[in-house]
CSV table of C-alpha atoms and ligand atoms in Angstrom, one decimal:
chain,number,residue,atom,x,y,z
A,40,MET,CA,0.1,0.1,-0.3
A,41,SER,CA,1.1,3.3,-1.0
A,42,ASN,CA,1.5,5.8,2.2
A,43,ARG,CA,1.2,9.1,0.5
A,44,LYS,CA,-1.8,10.9,1.0
A,45,LYS,CA,-4.3,10.5,-2.4
A,46,LEU,CA,-5.7,14.0,-3.1
A,47,TRP,CA,-8.9,12.3,-3.5
A,48,SER,CA,-8.6,10.5,0.0
A,49,GLY,CA,-11.2,12.5,1.8
A,50,ARG,CA,-13.8,10.0,1.5
A,51,PHE,CA,-12.0,6.8,1.6
A,52,SER,CA,-11.1,5.0,4.7
A,53,GLU,CA,-9.3,1.8,3.2
A,54,SER,CA,-6.7,2.2,0.5
A,55,ALA,CA,-5.8,-0.1,-2.8
A,56,SER,CA,-2.9,-2.9,-2.2
A,57,GLU,CA,0.1,-1.4,-4.1
A,58,SER,CA,-0.4,-3.6,-6.9
A,59,LEU,CA,-3.7,-2.9,-7.6
A,60,GLU,CA,-2.7,0.7,-7.7
A,61,ASP,CA,0.1,0.0,-10.3
A,62,PHE,CA,-2.6,-1.8,-12.4
A,63,TRP,CA,-4.7,1.4,-12.4
A,64,ASN,CA,-2.0,4.1,-12.4
A,65,SER,CA,-1.8,5.6,-16.1
A,66,ILE,CA,1.8,7.9,-14.7
A,67,GLY,CA,4.0,5.2,-16.4
A,68,PHE,CA,2.9,6.1,-19.7
A,69,ASP,CA,1.0,9.0,-19.5
A,70,GLN,CA,3.9,11.3,-18.0
A,71,ARG,CA,4.8,12.0,-21.8
A,72,LEU,CA,1.8,14.6,-21.4
A,73,ALA,CA,3.3,17.1,-18.7
A,74,ALA,CA,4.6,19.5,-21.2
A,75,PHE,CA,0.8,20.0,-22.2
A,76,ASP,CA,-0.8,19.3,-18.4
A,77,ILE,CA,1.5,22.5,-17.7
A,78,ARG,CA,0.6,24.1,-20.4
A,79,GLY,CA,-3.2,23.8,-19.7
A,80,SER,CA,-2.9,24.4,-16.4
A,81,ILE,CA,-1.0,27.2,-16.6
A,82,ALA,CA,-3.9,28.8,-19.0
A,83,HIS,CA,-6.0,27.5,-16.5
A,84,ALA,CA,-5.0,29.3,-13.4
A,85,ARG,CA,-4.5,32.7,-16.0
A,86,MET,CA,-8.0,32.7,-16.5
A,87,LEU,CA,-9.0,32.3,-12.8
A,88,GLY,CA,-7.0,35.1,-11.7
A,89,ALA,CA,-8.5,37.1,-14.6
A,90,GLN,CA,-11.9,36.2,-13.7
A,91,GLY,CA,-11.2,37.1,-9.9
A,92,ILE,CA,-12.1,33.1,-9.0
A,93,ILE,CA,-8.6,33.1,-7.3
A,94,SER,CA,-6.6,36.4,-6.5
A,95,ALA,CA,-4.2,38.0,-8.7
A,96,GLU,CA,-1.3,36.9,-6.6
A,97,GLU,CA,-2.3,33.6,-6.3
A,98,SER,CA,-2.8,33.6,-10.2
A,99,THR,CA,0.7,34.8,-10.3
A,100,ALA,CA,2.1,32.2,-8.3
A,101,LEU,CA,0.4,29.6,-10.2
A,102,ILE,CA,1.7,30.4,-12.9
A,103,ALA,CA,5.4,31.0,-12.1
A,104,GLY,CA,5.4,27.9,-10.1
A,105,LEU,CA,4.1,26.2,-13.3
A,106,GLU,CA,6.7,27.8,-15.6
A,107,GLY,CA,9.3,26.5,-12.9
A,108,LEU,CA,8.2,23.1,-13.8
A,109,ALA,CA,8.0,23.6,-17.4
A,110,ALA,CA,11.8,24.6,-17.3
A,111,ASP,CA,12.8,21.7,-15.1
A,112,LEU,CA,10.9,19.1,-17.0
A,113,ALA,CA,12.6,20.2,-20.0
A,114,GLU,CA,15.9,19.7,-19.0
A,115,GLY,CA,14.6,16.5,-17.6
A,116,LYS,CA,15.3,17.4,-14.0
A,117,ILE,CA,11.7,16.2,-12.8
A,118,GLU,CA,11.2,13.0,-10.9
A,119,PHE,CA,7.7,11.4,-11.2
A,120,ALA,CA,6.2,9.2,-8.8
A,121,ARG,CA,4.9,6.3,-9.1
A,122,GLY,CA,2.4,6.3,-6.0
A,123,ASP,CA,0.9,9.6,-7.6
A,124,GLU,CA,-1.9,8.0,-9.8
A,125,ASP,CA,-1.6,9.7,-13.1
A,126,ILE,CA,0.3,12.9,-14.7
A,127,HIS,CA,-2.2,15.6,-13.2
A,128,MET,CA,-2.1,14.2,-9.7
A,129,ASN,CA,2.2,14.1,-10.0
A,130,ILE,CA,2.1,18.2,-11.4
A,131,GLU,CA,-0.3,19.8,-8.4
A,132,ARG,CA,2.0,17.3,-6.4
A,133,LEU,CA,5.2,19.0,-7.9
A,134,LEU,CA,3.6,22.1,-7.7
A,135,HIS,CA,2.7,22.0,-4.0
A,136,GLU,CA,6.2,21.0,-3.0
A,137,ARG,CA,7.2,24.1,-4.8
A,138,ILE,CA,5.2,26.8,-4.0
A,139,GLY,CA,3.4,25.4,-0.7
A,140,PRO,CA,-0.7,25.8,0.2
A,141,ALA,CA,-1.2,28.3,-3.0
A,142,ALA,CA,-1.1,24.8,-5.3
A,143,GLY,CA,-4.2,23.7,-3.9
A,144,LYS,CA,-6.1,26.4,-5.7
A,145,LEU,CA,-5.1,25.5,-9.0
A,146,HIS,CA,-8.2,22.6,-9.6
A,147,THR,CA,-10.8,24.9,-8.4
A,148,ALA,CA,-13.5,24.5,-11.7
A,149,ARG,CA,-11.4,22.1,-12.9
A,150,SER,CA,-11.7,18.1,-13.0
A,151,ARG,CA,-9.1,15.7,-14.3
A,152,ASN,CA,-11.5,14.5,-16.7
A,153,ASP,CA,-11.9,17.6,-18.7
A,154,GLN,CA,-8.0,17.8,-17.9
A,155,VAL,CA,-6.6,15.2,-19.3
A,156,ALA,CA,-9.1,15.7,-22.4
A,157,LEU,CA,-7.6,18.7,-23.0
A,158,ASP,CA,-4.0,16.8,-23.2
A,159,MET,CA,-4.8,14.1,-25.4
A,160,HIS,CA,-6.4,16.9,-27.7
A,161,MET,CA,-3.3,18.7,-27.2
A,162,PHE,CA,-1.3,15.5,-27.8
A,163,ALA,CA,-2.8,14.7,-30.8
A,164,ARG,CA,-3.3,18.3,-33.1
A,165,GLU,CA,0.7,18.1,-32.7
A,166,ALA,CA,1.0,14.4,-33.3
A,167,CYS,CA,-1.1,15.1,-37.0
A,168,ALA,CA,0.8,18.2,-38.1
A,169,GLU,CA,4.1,16.4,-37.4
A,170,THR,CA,3.3,13.2,-39.1
A,171,ALA,CA,1.9,15.3,-41.9
A,172,ARG,CA,5.6,17.1,-41.8
A,173,LEU,CA,7.1,13.6,-42.2
A,174,LEU,CA,4.6,12.8,-44.9
A,175,LEU,CA,5.4,15.9,-46.5
A,176,GLY,CA,9.5,14.7,-46.6
A,177,MET,CA,8.7,11.2,-47.5
A,178,GLN,CA,6.7,12.5,-50.9
A,179,LYS,CA,10.1,14.8,-51.1
A,180,ALA,CA,11.9,12.3,-51.0
A,181,LEU,CA,9.8,10.2,-53.9
A,182,LEU,CA,9.5,13.1,-56.4
A,183,LYS,CA,13.8,13.4,-55.7
A,184,LEU,CA,13.8,10.1,-57.2
A,185,ALA,CA,11.1,10.3,-59.6
A,186,ALA,CA,13.4,13.3,-61.0
A,187,GLU,CA,16.1,11.7,-61.0
A,188,GLN,CA,15.4,8.1,-62.3
A,189,GLY,CA,11.5,8.5,-63.4
A,190,ASP,CA,12.1,8.3,-67.1
A,191,ALA,CA,13.4,4.8,-66.5
A,192,VAL,CA,10.6,1.9,-67.9
A,193,MET,CA,10.2,-0.8,-66.2
A,194,PRO,CA,7.0,-3.7,-66.1
A,195,GLY,CA,3.4,-2.5,-64.7
A,196,TYR,CA,1.6,-5.3,-63.1
A,197,THR,CA,-1.6,-6.5,-62.5
A,198,HIS,CA,-1.9,-9.8,-60.1
A,199,LEU,CA,2.0,-9.2,-59.8
A,200,GLN,CA,2.3,-10.3,-63.3
A,201,ARG,CA,3.8,-8.4,-66.1
A,202,ALA,CA,1.1,-6.3,-67.6
A,203,GLN,CA,1.9,-3.3,-69.2
A,204,PRO,CA,5.3,-0.9,-69.1
A,205,VAL,CA,5.1,2.2,-67.0
A,206,LEU,CA,7.5,4.8,-66.2
A,207,PHE,CA,9.4,4.3,-63.2
A,208,GLY,CA,8.3,7.9,-62.0
A,209,HIS,CA,4.7,7.3,-62.5
A,210,HIS,CA,5.1,4.2,-60.0
A,211,LEU,CA,6.8,6.2,-57.5
A,212,LEU,CA,3.9,9.3,-58.0
A,213,ALA,CA,1.1,6.6,-57.5
A,214,TYR,CA,2.8,6.7,-53.5
A,215,VAL,CA,3.1,10.7,-53.5
A,216,TRP,CA,-0.9,10.9,-54.2
A,217,MET,CA,-1.5,8.1,-51.3
A,218,PHE,CA,1.2,10.1,-49.2
A,219,GLN,CA,-1.2,13.2,-49.9
A,220,ARG,CA,-4.1,11.5,-48.8
A,221,ASP,CA,-2.6,10.6,-45.8
A,222,ILE,CA,-1.7,14.5,-45.1
A,223,GLY,CA,-5.1,15.6,-45.9
A,224,ARG,CA,-6.5,13.1,-43.6
A,225,MET,CA,-4.9,14.3,-40.7
A,226,GLN,CA,-5.1,18.0,-41.6
A,227,ASP,CA,-8.7,16.8,-41.2
A,228,CYS,CA,-8.3,15.1,-37.8
A,229,ARG,CA,-6.4,18.1,-36.4
A,230,LYS,CA,-9.4,20.0,-37.2
A,231,ARG,CA,-11.1,18.1,-35.0
A,232,ALA,CA,-8.9,17.6,-32.4
A,233,ASN,CA,-8.4,21.5,-32.0
A,234,ILE,CA,-11.7,22.0,-30.0
A,235,SER,CA,-10.9,22.6,-26.3
A,236,PRO,CA,-12.8,20.6,-23.9
A,237,LEU,CA,-11.3,22.7,-21.1
A,238,GLY,CA,-14.0,24.1,-18.6
A,239,ALA,CA,-16.1,21.0,-19.2
A,240,GLY,CA,-15.2,20.3,-15.6
A,241,ALA,CA,-15.9,16.7,-14.2
A,242,LEU,CA,-19.2,16.3,-16.9
A,243,ALA,CA,-21.6,19.6,-16.0
A,244,GLY,CA,-20.0,22.6,-16.0
A,245,THR,CA,-18.9,24.6,-12.9
A,246,THR,CA,-20.6,27.0,-10.6
A,247,PHE,CA,-17.7,29.5,-11.2
A,248,PRO,CA,-18.0,32.1,-13.7
A,249,ILE,CA,-14.7,30.3,-16.1
A,250,ASP,CA,-13.8,32.0,-19.3
A,251,ARG,CA,-13.8,28.5,-21.7
A,252,GLU,CA,-13.1,30.6,-24.7
A,253,ALA,CA,-10.1,32.4,-23.3
A,254,THR,CA,-8.5,29.5,-22.0
A,255,ALA,CA,-9.1,28.2,-25.7
A,256,ARG,CA,-7.5,30.8,-27.1
A,257,GLU,CA,-4.4,30.7,-25.3
A,258,LEU,CA,-3.9,27.2,-26.2
A,259,GLY,CA,-4.3,27.8,-29.9
A,260,PHE,CA,-7.8,26.3,-29.8
A,261,GLU,CA,-10.2,26.9,-32.9
A,262,GLY,CA,-13.4,26.6,-30.7
A,263,ILE,CA,-14.6,25.0,-27.2
A,264,TYR,CA,-17.2,22.2,-27.3
A,265,PRO,CA,-20.7,23.2,-26.7
A,266,ASN,CA,-21.7,20.1,-24.9
A,267,SER,CA,-19.8,19.4,-21.5
A,268,LEU,CA,-21.0,15.8,-21.6
A,269,ASP,CA,-19.5,15.2,-24.9
A,270,ALA,CA,-16.4,17.4,-24.3
A,271,VAL,CA,-15.1,14.9,-21.2
A,272,SER,CA,-16.2,11.7,-23.1
A,273,ASP,CA,-15.3,12.4,-26.6
A,274,ARG,CA,-12.1,10.0,-28.2
A,275,ASP,CA,-13.7,10.2,-31.4
A,276,PHE,CA,-10.3,12.4,-32.3
A,277,ALA,CA,-8.2,9.2,-31.0
A,278,VAL,CA,-10.0,7.3,-33.2
A,279,GLU,CA,-9.8,9.4,-36.2
A,280,LEU,CA,-5.9,9.9,-35.6
A,281,LEU,CA,-5.8,5.9,-35.3
A,282,ALA,CA,-7.4,5.3,-38.5
A,283,ALA,CA,-5.4,7.9,-40.3
A,284,ASN,CA,-2.5,6.1,-39.2
A,285,ALA,CA,-3.8,2.8,-40.0
A,286,LEU,CA,-3.9,4.1,-43.7
A,287,VAL,CA,-0.9,5.2,-43.3
A,288,ALA,CA,0.5,1.9,-42.4
A,289,ALA,CA,-1.2,0.2,-44.9
A,290,HIS,CA,0.7,2.6,-47.7
A,291,LEU,CA,3.8,2.3,-46.1
A,292,SER,CA,3.5,-1.6,-45.9
A,293,ARG,CA,2.8,-1.8,-49.9
A,294,PHE,CA,5.7,0.6,-50.4
A,295,CYS,CA,8.0,-2.0,-48.7
A,296,GLU,CA,6.8,-4.9,-49.8
A,297,GLU,CA,7.7,-3.4,-53.2
A,298,ILE,CA,10.9,-2.8,-52.1
A,299,ILE,CA,11.8,-5.9,-50.8
A,300,LEU,CA,10.5,-7.7,-54.6
A,301,TRP,CA,12.6,-5.4,-56.4
A,302,MET,CA,15.4,-6.3,-54.1
A,303,THR,CA,15.2,-10.3,-54.9
A,304,GLY,CA,17.6,-11.6,-57.2
A,305,GLU,CA,14.7,-12.5,-59.0
A,306,PHE,CA,13.6,-8.9,-60.1
A,307,GLY,CA,16.8,-7.1,-58.9
A,308,PHE,CA,15.2,-3.4,-60.1
A,309,ILE,CA,17.3,-1.9,-57.2
A,310,ALA,CA,19.6,-1.8,-54.7
A,311,LEU,CA,19.8,-0.4,-50.9
A,312,GLY,CA,22.5,1.5,-49.0
A,313,ASP,CA,24.1,-1.0,-46.4
A,314,SER,CA,23.1,0.9,-43.9
A,315,TYR,CA,19.5,0.3,-44.4
A,316,CYS,CA,20.1,-3.6,-44.4
A,317,THR,CA,21.4,-6.4,-42.3
A,318,GLY,CA,23.2,-9.5,-42.9
A,319,SER,CA,22.6,-13.1,-41.9
A,320,SER,CA,25.0,-14.7,-39.3
A,321,MET,CA,25.1,-17.7,-41.5
A,322,MET,CA,24.6,-17.0,-44.6
A,323,PRO,CA,27.6,-14.7,-46.1
A,324,GLN,CA,26.2,-13.7,-48.9
A,325,LYS,CA,22.9,-12.4,-47.7
A,326,LYS,CA,21.6,-8.5,-47.7
A,327,ASN,CA,18.7,-8.5,-46.0
A,328,PRO,CA,15.8,-5.4,-46.3
A,329,ASP,CA,15.2,-5.5,-42.9
A,330,LEU,CA,13.9,-1.9,-42.3
A,331,ALA,CA,11.3,-2.6,-45.2
A,332,GLU,CA,10.7,-5.9,-43.5
A,333,LEU,CA,9.9,-4.2,-39.9
A,334,VAL,CA,8.1,-1.4,-41.3
A,335,ARG,CA,5.7,-4.0,-43.2
A,336,GLY,CA,5.2,-5.9,-39.6
A,337,LYS,CA,4.3,-2.8,-37.8
A,338,THR,CA,1.4,-2.9,-39.7
A,339,GLY,CA,-0.3,-4.9,-37.1
A,340,ARG,CA,0.4,-3.0,-34.5
A,341,ILE,CA,-0.9,-0.3,-35.4
A,342,TYR,CA,-4.1,-1.7,-37.0
A,343,GLY,CA,-4.6,-3.3,-33.1
A,344,ALA,CA,-4.2,-0.1,-31.8
A,345,LEU,CA,-7.2,1.3,-33.8
A,346,ILE,CA,-9.5,-1.9,-32.9
A,347,ALA,CA,-8.8,-1.7,-29.2
A,348,MET,CA,-9.6,2.0,-29.3
A,349,LEU,CA,-13.0,1.3,-31.0
A,350,THR,CA,-13.4,-1.4,-28.5
A,351,VAL,CA,-12.9,0.8,-25.8
A,352,LEU,CA,-15.5,3.4,-26.6
A,353,LYS,CA,-18.3,1.0,-27.6
A,354,GLY,CA,-20.9,1.3,-24.6
A,355,THR,CA,-19.2,3.6,-22.5
A,356,PRO,CA,-22.1,5.6,-21.0
A,357,LEU,CA,-21.4,9.2,-21.0
A,358,ALA,CA,-19.9,10.7,-19.8
A,359,TYR,CA,-15.6,10.1,-18.6
A,360,ASN,CA,-15.4,6.5,-17.8
A,361,LYS,CA,-12.1,4.9,-16.2
A,362,ASP,CA,-11.6,3.1,-19.9
A,363,PHE,CA,-10.6,6.3,-21.5
A,364,GLN,CA,-7.5,5.9,-20.0
A,365,GLU,CA,-6.6,3.4,-22.6
A,366,ASP,CA,-7.0,5.7,-25.0
A,367,LYS,CA,-3.6,6.6,-24.2
A,368,GLU,CA,-0.7,3.3,-24.6
A,369,GLY,CA,-2.1,2.8,-28.4
A,370,LEU,CA,-2.5,6.1,-29.7
A,371,PHE,CA,1.0,7.1,-28.5
A,372,ASP,CA,2.6,3.8,-30.4
A,373,SER,CA,0.7,4.0,-33.0
A,374,VAL,CA,1.7,7.8,-33.5
A,375,ASP,CA,5.6,6.7,-32.5
A,376,THR,CA,5.6,4.0,-34.7
A,377,VAL,CA,4.3,5.5,-38.2
A,378,GLN,CA,6.8,8.9,-37.9
A,379,LYS,CA,9.5,6.4,-37.0
A,380,SER,CA,8.6,4.6,-39.6
A,381,LEU,CA,8.3,7.3,-42.0
A,382,PHE,CA,11.5,9.1,-41.1
A,383,HIS,CA,13.8,6.1,-41.4
A,384,LEU,CA,12.2,5.4,-45.1
A,385,THR,CA,12.5,8.4,-45.9
A,386,GLY,CA,16.1,8.2,-45.0
A,387,MET,CA,16.6,4.9,-46.9
A,388,LEU,CA,14.8,6.3,-49.8
A,389,ALA,CA,18.2,8.3,-50.8
A,390,THR,CA,20.0,5.3,-51.0
A,391,LEU,CA,17.8,3.4,-53.3
A,392,ARG,CA,20.0,2.9,-56.5
A,393,VAL,CA,17.7,1.9,-59.5
A,394,LYS,CA,19.0,-0.7,-61.8
A,395,ARG,CA,17.6,0.8,-65.1
A,396,ASP,CA,18.9,-2.3,-67.4
A,397,ALA,CA,17.2,-4.8,-65.1
A,398,MET,CA,13.9,-2.9,-65.1
A,399,HIS,CA,14.1,-2.4,-69.4
A,400,ALA,CA,15.2,-5.8,-69.6
A,401,ALA,CA,12.3,-7.1,-67.9
A,402,ALA,CA,9.7,-4.6,-69.6
A,403,SER,CA,10.8,-5.7,-72.7
A,404,LYS,CA,10.1,-10.1,-71.9
A,405,GLY,CA,6.6,-11.2,-71.1
A,406,PHE,CA,4.4,-9.6,-74.1
A,407,LEU,CA,3.7,-6.4,-72.2
A,408,ASN,CA,3.0,-4.7,-75.2
A,409,ALA,CA,0.4,-7.9,-76.4
A,410,THR,CA,-2.2,-4.8,-75.5
A,411,ASP,CA,-0.9,-2.3,-78.1
A,412,VAL,CA,-0.8,-5.2,-80.7
A,413,ALA,CA,-5.0,-5.3,-80.0
A,414,ASP,CA,-5.1,-1.4,-79.8
A,415,TYR,CA,-3.3,-1.5,-83.4
A,416,LEU,CA,-5.8,-3.8,-84.8
A,417,ALA,CA,-8.9,-2.2,-83.2
A,418,ALA,CA,-7.6,1.5,-84.4
A,419,ARG,CA,-8.3,-0.5,-88.1
A,420,ASN,CA,-11.3,-1.7,-87.4
A,421,VAL,CA,-11.3,-4.8,-86.2
A,422,PRO,CA,-13.2,-4.7,-82.9
A,423,PHE,CA,-11.6,-5.0,-80.1
A,424,ARG,CA,-12.5,-8.6,-79.0
A,425,ALA,CA,-11.3,-9.9,-82.3
A,426,ALA,CA,-8.2,-7.8,-82.1
A,427,HIS,CA,-7.6,-9.6,-78.4
A,428,GLU,CA,-8.3,-13.0,-79.7
A,429,ILE,CA,-6.0,-12.2,-82.1
A,430,ALA,CA,-3.0,-10.9,-79.8
A,431,GLY,CA,-3.8,-13.7,-77.4
A,432,LYS,CA,-3.3,-16.1,-80.3
A,433,LEU,CA,-0.1,-14.0,-81.3
A,434,VAL,CA,1.1,-14.4,-77.6
A,435,ARG,CA,0.4,-18.4,-78.0
A,436,LEU,CA,2.4,-18.1,-80.9
A,437,CYS,CA,5.2,-16.9,-79.5
A,438,LEU,CA,5.4,-18.8,-76.3
A,439,ASP,CA,5.8,-22.2,-78.4
A,440,ALA,CA,8.0,-20.2,-80.4
A,441,GLY,CA,10.2,-18.8,-77.4
A,442,LYS,CA,9.8,-15.1,-79.1
A,443,GLU,CA,8.5,-11.8,-78.0
A,444,LEU,CA,6.0,-10.4,-80.2
A,445,HIS,CA,7.9,-7.6,-81.9
A,446,GLU,CA,10.3,-11.0,-83.0
A,447,LEU,CA,7.4,-12.0,-85.2
A,448,THR,CA,7.9,-11.4,-89.2
A,449,LEU,CA,5.2,-9.3,-90.7
A,450,PRO,CA,3.9,-12.2,-93.0
A,451,GLU,CA,3.6,-14.2,-89.5
A,452,LEU,CA,1.7,-11.6,-88.3
A,453,GLN,CA,-0.7,-10.8,-91.5
A,454,LYS,CA,-1.7,-14.8,-91.1
A,455,PHE,CA,-3.8,-13.7,-88.6
A,456,SER,CA,-4.9,-10.7,-89.5
A,457,ALA,CA,-4.8,-8.4,-92.8
A,458,ALA,CA,-4.6,-5.7,-90.7
A,459,PHE,CA,-1.1,-5.5,-89.7
A,460,ALA,CA,1.0,-3.6,-91.8
A,461,ASP,CA,4.9,-2.2,-91.1
A,462,ASP,CA,4.1,0.1,-88.6
A,463,VAL,CA,2.8,-2.4,-86.2
A,464,TYR,CA,6.5,-2.8,-84.9
A,465,ALA,CA,6.7,0.9,-83.7
A,466,ALA,CA,3.3,0.3,-81.8
A,467,MET,CA,5.1,-2.6,-80.6
A,468,ASP,CA,8.4,-0.4,-79.5
A,469,LEU,CA,8.5,-0.3,-75.4
A,470,ASN,CA,8.9,3.7,-75.4
A,471,ASN,CA,6.3,4.2,-77.9
A,472,VAL,CA,4.1,1.2,-75.9
A,473,VAL,CA,4.5,4.2,-72.5
A,474,GLY,CA,4.9,7.5,-74.6
A,475,ARG,CA,1.4,6.7,-76.4
A,476,ARG,CA,-0.9,6.2,-73.4
A,477,THR,CA,-1.5,10.1,-73.0
A,478,SER,CA,-4.6,9.9,-71.7
A,479,ALA,CA,-5.0,11.9,-68.4
A,480,GLY,CA,-3.4,10.4,-65.8
A,481,GLY,CA,-1.5,8.1,-67.8
A,482,THR,CA,2.2,6.9,-68.2
A,483,ALA,CA,3.2,9.0,-71.1
A,484,PRO,CA,6.6,11.3,-70.2
A,485,ALA,CA,4.1,14.6,-70.8
A,486,GLN,CA,1.3,12.9,-68.6
A,487,VAL,CA,3.7,12.4,-65.8
A,488,ALA,CA,5.2,15.4,-65.8
A,489,MET,CA,2.2,17.3,-65.6
A,490,GLN,CA,0.7,15.0,-62.7
A,491,THR,CA,4.7,16.1,-61.1
A,492,ASN,CA,3.9,19.4,-61.2
A,493,GLN,CA,0.1,18.9,-59.7
A,494,ALA,CA,2.3,17.0,-56.9
A,495,GLU,CA,4.6,19.7,-56.4
A,496,ILE,CA,1.7,22.2,-56.1
A,497,ALA,CA,0.5,19.8,-53.5
A,498,VAL,CA,3.8,19.7,-51.7
A,499,ALA,CA,3.8,23.6,-51.5
A,500,GLU,CA,0.2,23.7,-50.2
A,501,THR,CA,1.3,21.3,-47.3
A,502,GLU,CA,4.1,23.4,-46.8
A,503,SER,CA,2.3,26.7,-46.1
A,504,TRP,CA,-0.3,24.5,-44.1
A,505,LEU,CA,2.4,23.7,-41.8
A,506,LYS,CA,3.4,27.1,-41.1
A,507,THR,CA,0.6,28.1,-40.0
A,508,VAL,CA,0.2,25.0,-37.6
A,509,ALA,CA,3.8,24.9,-35.9
A,510,PRO,CA,3.4,24.4,-32.2
B,631,LIG,N1,-5.5,8.9,-15.6
B,631,LIG,C1,-7.0,9.6,-16.0
B,631,LIG,C2,-7.1,9.2,-17.7
B,631,LIG,O1,-6.1,8.9,-18.3
B,631,LIG,C3,-7.1,10.6,-16.0
B,631,LIG,C4,-8.3,10.9,-15.6
B,631,LIG,C5,-9.0,10.5,-14.4
B,631,LIG,N2,-10.5,10.9,-13.9
B,631,LIG,C6,-11.2,10.5,-13.0
B,631,LIG,N3,-12.0,10.7,-12.8
B,631,LIG,N4,-10.4,8.8,-12.5
B,631,LIG,O2,-8.5,9.1,-17.8
């Protein structure tokens, strides 16, 4: 049993065992909210003074004490006590040690319920901005690689079977757009996290003449929750951030899977810097894409945190419930994992070497121009279904003869359709196959250049948004 006196001990005559306290205390993990908690308390103390709820001297003393704590915290000089339930109790006790009984005034017109909600909102909105910044870094690395190597031709796949050739840059840009949507989700999630629950009290508001708008303004919130019950029990913003993270993880996992495939001997499209790979303790020849595999593997815990949070919320009656304490570890872990994954993958991209010849060779074999043969005939009045059938038969012929389509002679081709003429060889040429896909969003160089411009505009927009949300 902890012999420290609880800050809520008035009506209690028996206390919980130490192991039970250890189970329900959150200080082990919510201490990472300390800086937010102090900032929130400073705003609250200032408002209490301004409203005449406490005296100006008391307000000043509270703020000075809290600022001292913030400075010590920044220097790593604060030690939290495991016996003090959570970060809010810890800060209040530390403040008490520093400024004496005046510390007892800080909690006037406030509950830990609106306090913890406030801290989590501050954490979430900062995480949204920071993750967006890291997503932007990833986009820039992809755009840089596309600028340098984007004109390399590679096989595009469906069902992981070679389908049609595409520009490497086109392939990279697909991820730029995924990350653009992720940034959009972070921005959107931030909007709803950026509403202040402070002043909701335990659940029903307070009898004191507080000014919720003032604390919201000081803390940079865009507004206040209109309903105190909702304010203390809303964890939608956590679910939204977890869901947005889950999609980031899905995108990263898909990208990592491609990196892993491309680095195999079978594909051989890329090489990665040694510093992002590891060797084998037994097989001297091995160089493994460990970071990419690990990030792919991290997806599970990120999805798991989303399901856990949704499940925590389910069936919780209004307003605050201790269940909500379970919002923290999953969200912290999800945010950390996504952010570290983005950071390290961005670094890895800078070491990625493109084996253009291998890509080109792979795109030249396996009948990636078969659609173009069908399109060629269709453009010469053969119904597309018939043209498809003819091209399929030609592929069959090539498979038996061990040839590629462009290696068939014109007479061989004409046995299947009189519509074939000499210009079919240009239609089958790899660069033309790519170059003629000029439809909007297609893989032709001109179209890829156009979407690169669009991506650069999106990058600039994110950059200016980030300037407006800097913590
Ligand atoms: N540690 C708690 C949490 O994370 C803080 C709020 C506690 N409020 C309460 N009434 N027990 O949710």
